[in-house]
Amino acid sequence: YISRQGEFGVDTSNNNRIFMGVGAKYLPIAGLELGLDFSYHFDNHKSQYAQSEPQMRGSVGVRYTLRDWSFYVDGKLLGAREWSYVDRELPNFTMPTTFDLGAGVSYCINNRLEVFVKGQNLINSKIYDFAHYTQPGIGFKVGVKVDF
């Protein structure tokens, strides 16, 4: 974003970003964890190219742990993004704001071995990783986590 040197090494008159965010975790009872994160930024950046970074992001989650079992549900909010084409005369590609819902369960066999099942994008949102490249939709993972 830096286009020329200023008084303190960076000219911020037309190239700045104001970032605001909040995050919290709440543990109301033993084993239960509630979490919330949200961030937003304002840009004063003049460019002919889109940045492909969302102005807002957020997440909310609930996790409950009972002895060796752990259950969770979380959601991730990703604001609208826009991509530019550098060498082509095409209009910018815009991805709308999306929400990704996930859930999972895990079981700790011992302090080194854990098995898990988790689901992602459970509401089948059309989520883009890059322009015109979407995630496959509802997905599940089954796995084993080994700590060495």
XYZ file of N, CA and C in Angstrom:
444
model
N 0.800 -1.206 0.000
C 0.000 0.000 0.000
C 0.845 1.276 0.000
N 2.112 1.134 0.250
C 2.968 2.313 0.378
C 3.397 2.788 -0.999
N 3.139 4.063 -1.290
C 3.469 4.579 -2.610
C 4.644 5.550 -2.583
N 4.892 6.211 -1.477
C 6.040 7.120 -1.387
C 6.405 7.328 0.076
N 7.602 7.804 0.305
C 8.083 8.030 1.671
C 7.472 9.303 2.250
N 7.203 9.289 3.543
C 6.654 10.445 4.234
C 7.557 10.863 5.375
N 7.007 11.624 6.288
C 7.785 12.193 7.377
C 8.406 11.121 8.275
N 7.673 10.053 8.578
C 8.189 8.988 9.431
C 8.486 7.728 8.640
N 8.740 7.855 7.352
C 9.076 6.716 6.529
C 7.907 6.204 5.705
N 6.681 6.545 6.087
C 5.502 6.081 5.370
C 4.534 7.248 5.216
N 4.058 7.452 4.006
C 3.041 8.477 3.766
C 1.677 7.828 3.965
N 0.977 8.228 5.012
C -0.317 7.633 5.321
C -1.486 8.509 4.904
N -1.262 9.534 4.129
C -2.360 10.431 3.767
C -3.398 9.741 2.895
N -2.989 8.792 2.067
C -3.972 8.096 1.235
C -3.778 6.579 1.255
N -2.996 6.073 2.168
C -2.741 4.632 2.260
C -2.796 4.193 3.718
N -3.984 4.072 4.273
C -4.047 3.631 5.653
C -5.185 2.656 5.870
N -5.100 1.949 6.957
C -6.125 0.983 7.340
C -6.386 1.147 8.831
N -7.651 1.298 9.171
C -8.058 1.363 10.564
C -8.704 0.023 10.900
N -8.171 -0.648 11.891
C -8.610 -1.986 12.256
C -9.281 -1.960 13.623
N -10.434 -2.626 13.726
C -11.122 -2.761 15.005
C -11.488 -4.229 15.189
N -11.365 -4.722 16.401
C -11.713 -6.104 16.645
C -12.055 -6.351 18.097
N -12.787 -7.424 18.323
C -13.143 -7.815 19.675
C -13.142 -9.343 19.734
N -12.700 -9.872 20.842
C -12.706 -11.314 21.047
C -12.988 -11.618 22.506
N -13.726 -12.688 22.747
C -14.059 -13.031 24.126
C -14.237 -14.537 24.257
N -13.879 -15.042 25.420
C -14.157 -16.433 25.796
C -14.822 -16.397 27.160
N -15.837 -17.229 27.301
C -16.571 -17.274 28.553
C -16.668 -18.730 28.982
N -16.328 -19.003 30.239
C -16.352 -20.350 30.792
C -17.370 -20.376 31.939
N -18.666 -20.530 31.633
C -19.679 -20.430 32.686
C -19.651 -21.575 33.687
N -19.372 -22.791 33.218
C -19.267 -23.951 34.101
C -18.096 -24.800 33.628
N -17.697 -25.739 34.447
C -16.576 -26.610 34.086
C -16.907 -27.387 32.821
N -16.001 -27.341 31.849
C -16.158 -28.096 30.617
C -16.851 -27.352 29.498
N -17.502 -26.235 29.768
C -18.228 -25.483 28.738
C -17.472 -24.210 28.394
N -17.240 -23.996 27.113
C -16.524 -22.802 26.641
C -17.324 -22.148 25.528
N -17.575 -20.847 25.661
C -18.257 -20.055 24.638
C -17.255 -19.040 24.108
N -17.157 -18.911 22.799
C -16.191 -17.996 22.216
C -16.804 -17.116 21.145
N -16.258 -15.916 20.995
C -16.730 -14.945 20.012
C -15.550 -14.096 19.557
N -15.414 -13.921 18.254
C -14.402 -13.033 17.674
C -15.047 -12.262 16.536
N -14.695 -10.984 16.408
C -15.183 -10.180 15.298
C -14.151 -9.114 14.993
N -13.898 -8.877 13.710
C -12.975 -7.815 13.316
C -13.507 -7.107 12.071
N -13.142 -5.850 11.939
C -13.572 -5.020 10.811
C -12.462 -4.023 10.525
N -12.253 -3.719 9.251
C -11.275 -2.674 8.933
C -11.817 -1.724 7.876
N -11.357 -0.483 7.965
C -11.665 0.559 7.000
C -10.399 0.843 6.205
N -10.504 0.909 4.907
C -9.355 1.224 4.065
C -9.522 2.589 3.431
N -8.429 3.325 3.378
C -8.367 4.564 2.613
C -7.263 4.358 1.584
N -7.482 3.375 0.726
C -6.464 2.970 -0.234
C -7.016 3.185 -1.630
N -6.328 3.945 -2.415
C -6.773 4.224 -3.773
C -5.986 3.348 -4.749
N -6.673 2.385 -5.354
C -6.036 1.481 -6.293
C -7.051 1.058 -7.336
N -6.567 0.720 -8.503
C -7.468 0.221 -9.543
C -7.754 -1.269 -9.379
N -7.078 -1.933 -8.447
C -7.243 -3.363 -8.240
C -7.927 -3.643 -6.902
N -8.803 -4.630 -6.895
C -9.457 -5.063 -5.663
C -8.482 -5.896 -4.843
N -8.664 -5.902 -3.518
C -7.698 -6.538 -2.626
C -8.004 -7.980 -2.284
N -9.184 -8.458 -2.508
C -9.637 -9.826 -2.209
C -9.574 -10.167 -0.728
N -9.598 -9.177 0.123
C -9.612 -9.412 1.563
C -10.920 -8.870 2.129
N -11.634 -9.660 2.927
C -12.903 -9.170 3.458
C -12.690 -8.064 4.486
N -13.607 -7.106 4.499
C -13.519 -6.055 5.509
C -13.960 -6.560 6.868
N -14.793 -7.590 6.903
C -15.232 -8.105 8.196
C -15.066 -9.613 8.256
N -14.731 -10.068 9.453
C -14.607 -11.492 9.760
C -15.189 -11.704 11.150
N -15.738 -12.873 11.360
C -16.252 -13.170 12.686
C -16.347 -14.659 12.908
N -16.402 -15.046 14.160
C -16.608 -16.452 14.497
C -17.291 -16.533 15.855
N -18.064 -17.588 16.009
C -18.732 -17.859 17.271
C -18.682 -19.371 17.474
N -18.478 -19.792 18.703
C -18.359 -21.224 18.928
C -18.740 -21.644 20.336
N -19.145 -22.899 20.446
C -19.465 -23.520 21.729
C -18.740 -24.860 21.769
N -18.046 -25.115 22.870
C -17.344 -26.396 23.052
C -17.671 -26.916 24.448
N -18.003 -28.205 24.497
C -18.265 -28.846 25.783
C -17.373 -30.076 25.901
N -16.648 -30.159 26.999
C -15.756 -31.282 27.243
C -16.231 -32.031 28.482
N -16.419 -33.324 28.317
C -16.863 -34.184 29.413
C -15.918 -35.372 29.481
N -15.050 -35.356 30.448
C -14.013 -36.369 30.618
C -13.165 -36.481 29.347
N -13.252 -37.586 28.633
C -12.429 -37.777 27.436
C -13.133 -37.348 26.152
N -14.391 -36.958 26.251
C -15.170 -36.559 25.073
C -15.190 -35.047 24.945
N -15.185 -34.569 23.708
C -15.298 -33.141 23.437
C -16.252 -32.945 22.259
N -17.207 -32.037 22.420
C -18.205 -31.732 21.390
C -18.127 -30.243 21.081
N -18.254 -29.864 19.804
C -18.229 -28.439 19.488
C -19.126 -28.121 18.290
N -19.572 -26.885 18.273
C -20.291 -26.296 17.145
C -19.694 -24.912 16.967
N -19.343 -24.557 15.728
C -18.820 -23.213 15.491
C -19.322 -22.665 14.161
N -19.271 -21.374 14.068
C -19.667 -20.698 12.841
C -18.652 -19.628 12.500
N -18.363 -19.495 11.206
C -17.402 -18.490 10.745
C -18.073 -17.587 9.715
N -18.003 -16.289 9.947
C -18.562 -15.283 9.059
C -17.419 -14.654 8.277
N -17.568 -14.577 6.969
C -16.549 -13.980 6.109
C -17.245 -12.948 5.236
N -16.812 -11.697 5.342
C -17.442 -10.617 4.595
C -17.198 -10.715 3.100
N -17.881 -9.877 2.365
C -17.761 -9.864 0.904
C -16.313 -9.582 0.495
N -15.880 -10.255 -0.557
C -14.541 -10.042 -1.111
C -14.670 -9.759 -2.600
N -13.657 -9.120 -3.145
C -13.668 -8.767 -4.559
C -12.293 -9.012 -5.150
N -12.260 -9.596 -6.338
C -11.007 -9.864 -7.033
C -10.964 -9.083 -8.336
N -9.774 -8.617 -8.698
C -9.546 -7.920 -9.961
C -8.759 -8.813 -10.907
N -8.943 -8.567 -12.175
C -8.151 -9.235 -13.210
C -7.119 -8.246 -13.707
N -5.859 -8.622 -13.659
C -4.787 -7.691 -14.004
C -4.607 -7.581 -15.509
N -4.560 -8.692 -16.223
C -4.254 -8.662 -17.650
C -5.465 -8.833 -18.548
N -6.655 -8.774 -17.982
C -7.852 -8.989 -18.794
C -8.826 -7.827 -18.620
N -9.640 -7.633 -19.603
C -10.651 -6.580 -19.574
C -11.973 -7.138 -19.056
N -11.970 -7.760 -17.884
C -13.164 -8.345 -17.297
C -13.571 -7.550 -16.068
N -14.868 -7.555 -15.734
C -15.275 -6.866 -14.501
C -14.761 -7.609 -13.273
N -14.665 -6.911 -12.156
C -14.221 -7.535 -10.909
C -15.177 -8.653 -10.505
N -14.645 -9.672 -9.854
C -15.438 -10.793 -9.362
C -15.711 -10.552 -7.881
N -16.970 -10.581 -7.476
C -17.343 -10.312 -6.088
C -17.958 -11.554 -5.450
N -17.432 -11.926 -4.281
C -17.991 -13.015 -3.498
C -18.854 -12.411 -2.402
N -20.084 -12.871 -2.226
C -20.933 -12.313 -1.173
C -20.470 -12.746 0.218
N -21.045 -12.141 1.228
C -20.782 -12.530 2.604
C -21.278 -13.958 2.826
N -20.464 -14.778 3.492
C -20.831 -16.178 3.705
C -20.725 -16.548 5.182
N -21.410 -17.625 5.535
C -21.364 -18.171 6.883
C -21.100 -19.665 6.776
N -20.092 -20.141 7.476
C -19.687 -21.548 7.454
C -19.984 -22.160 8.822
N -20.870 -23.140 8.857
C -21.234 -23.807 10.102
C -20.507 -25.140 10.187
N -19.882 -25.394 11.329
C -19.166 -26.650 11.534
C -19.532 -27.278 12.866
N -19.339 -28.572 12.970
C -19.594 -29.296 14.212
C -18.676 -30.505 14.268
N -18.390 -30.951 15.477
C -17.521 -32.111 15.591
C -17.547 -32.732 16.961
N -16.959 -33.911 17.034
C -16.825 -34.642 18.283
C -15.470 -35.345 18.270
N -14.842 -35.421 19.437
C -13.567 -36.134 19.525
C -13.512 -36.922 20.831
N -12.686 -37.945 20.811
C -12.506 -38.788 21.989
C -11.006 -39.001 22.199
N -10.531 -38.677 23.396
C -9.122 -38.875 23.745
C -8.940 -40.275 24.328
N -8.228 -41.103 23.599
C -7.950 -42.462 24.059
C -6.928 -42.430 25.186
N -5.884 -41.624 25.011
C -4.897 -41.368 26.056
C -4.305 -39.995 25.780
N -3.230 -39.626 26.494
C -2.693 -38.272 26.320
C -1.936 -38.080 25.004
N -1.785 -39.115 24.201
C -1.105 -38.999 22.910
C -1.983 -39.330 21.713
N -3.153 -39.903 21.929
C -3.972 -40.398 20.835
C -5.416 -39.902 20.971
N -5.931 -39.334 19.882
C -7.290 -38.803 19.858
C -7.924 -39.147 18.516
N -9.189 -39.549 18.519
C -9.943 -39.791 17.286
C -11.025 -38.720 17.194
N -11.360 -38.315 15.947
C -12.331 -37.240 15.790
C -13.163 -37.428 14.530
N -14.324 -36.800 14.544
C -15.210 -36.681 13.389
C -15.667 -35.225 13.371
N -15.572 -34.584 12.219
C -16.053 -33.207 12.145
C -16.675 -32.926 10.788
N -17.636 -32.033 10.805
C -18.314 -31.604 9.593
C -18.065 -30.134 9.350
N -17.945 -29.770 8.080
C -17.696 -28.379 7.700
C -18.708 -27.945 6.648
N -19.011 -26.670 6.631
C -19.952 -26.085 5.676
C -21.282 -26.854 5.692
N -21.810 -27.057 6.875
C -23.004 -27.885 7.054
C -24.279 -27.260 6.487
N -24.270 -25.971 6.189
C -25.446 -25.357 5.553
C -25.215 -25.191 4.048
N -24.149 -25.805 3.545
C -23.845 -25.853 2.108
C -23.762 -24.470 1.466
N -23.053 -23.552 2.106
C -22.829 -22.220 1.537
C -21.860 -22.314 0.368
N -21.975 -21.411 -0.559
C -21.033 -21.339 -1.679
C -19.870 -20.442 -1.231
N -18.803 -21.073 -0.756
C -17.661 -20.361 -0.195
C -16.513 -20.412 -1.194
N -15.964 -19.247 -1.501
C -14.872 -19.142 -2.465
C -13.535 -19.042 -1.735
N -12.561 -19.868 -2.171
C -11.189 -19.707 -1.700
C -10.497 -18.619 -2.510
N -10.727 -18.637 -3.811
C -10.222 -17.633 -4.745
C -11.324 -17.381 -5.763
N -11.154 -16.404 -6.623
C -12.168 -16.103 -7.634
C -12.449 -17.343 -8.475
N -13.706 -17.712 -8.581
C -14.196 -18.849 -9.362
C -13.775 -20.215 -8.822
N -13.163 -20.293 -7.643
C -12.764 -21.565 -7.042
C -13.516 -21.742 -5.724
N -14.563 -22.551 -5.759
C -15.387 -22.750 -4.569
C -14.947 -23.984 -3.795
N -15.277 -23.981 -2.516
C -15.093 -25.172 -1.712
C -16.155 -26.189 -2.119
N -15.931 -27.467 -1.881
C -16.827 -28.493 -2.422
C -18.209 -28.572 -1.791
N -18.528 -27.805 -0.784
C -19.838 -27.900 -0.144
C -19.730 -28.611 1.184
N -20.794 -29.313 1.559
C -20.798 -30.024 2.839
C -19.689 -31.074 2.826
N -18.906 -31.098 3.904
C -17.809 -32.052 3.966
C -17.629 -32.605 5.365
N -17.115 -33.812 5.436
C -16.860 -34.468 6.713
C -15.434 -35.007 6.733
N -14.847 -35.004 7.915
C -13.517 -35.572 8.108
C -13.559 -36.518 9.296
N -12.879 -37.639 9.150
C -12.698 -38.597 10.231
C -11.198 -38.798 10.338
N -10.678 -38.744 11.546
C -9.239 -38.864 11.649
C -8.749 -39.273 13.014
N -7.449 -39.433 13.064
C -6.732 -39.771 14.301
C -5.644 -38.740 14.471
N -5.562 -38.171 15.673
C -4.514 -37.204 15.990
C -3.528 -37.890 16.939
N -2.262 -37.862 16.542
C -1.211 -38.490 17.339
C -0.218 -37.412 17.744
N 0.044 -37.274 19.028
C 1.051 -36.345 19.536
C 2.331 -37.112 19.844
N 3.441 -36.609 19.292
C 4.743 -37.264 19.527
C 5.493 -36.574 20.628
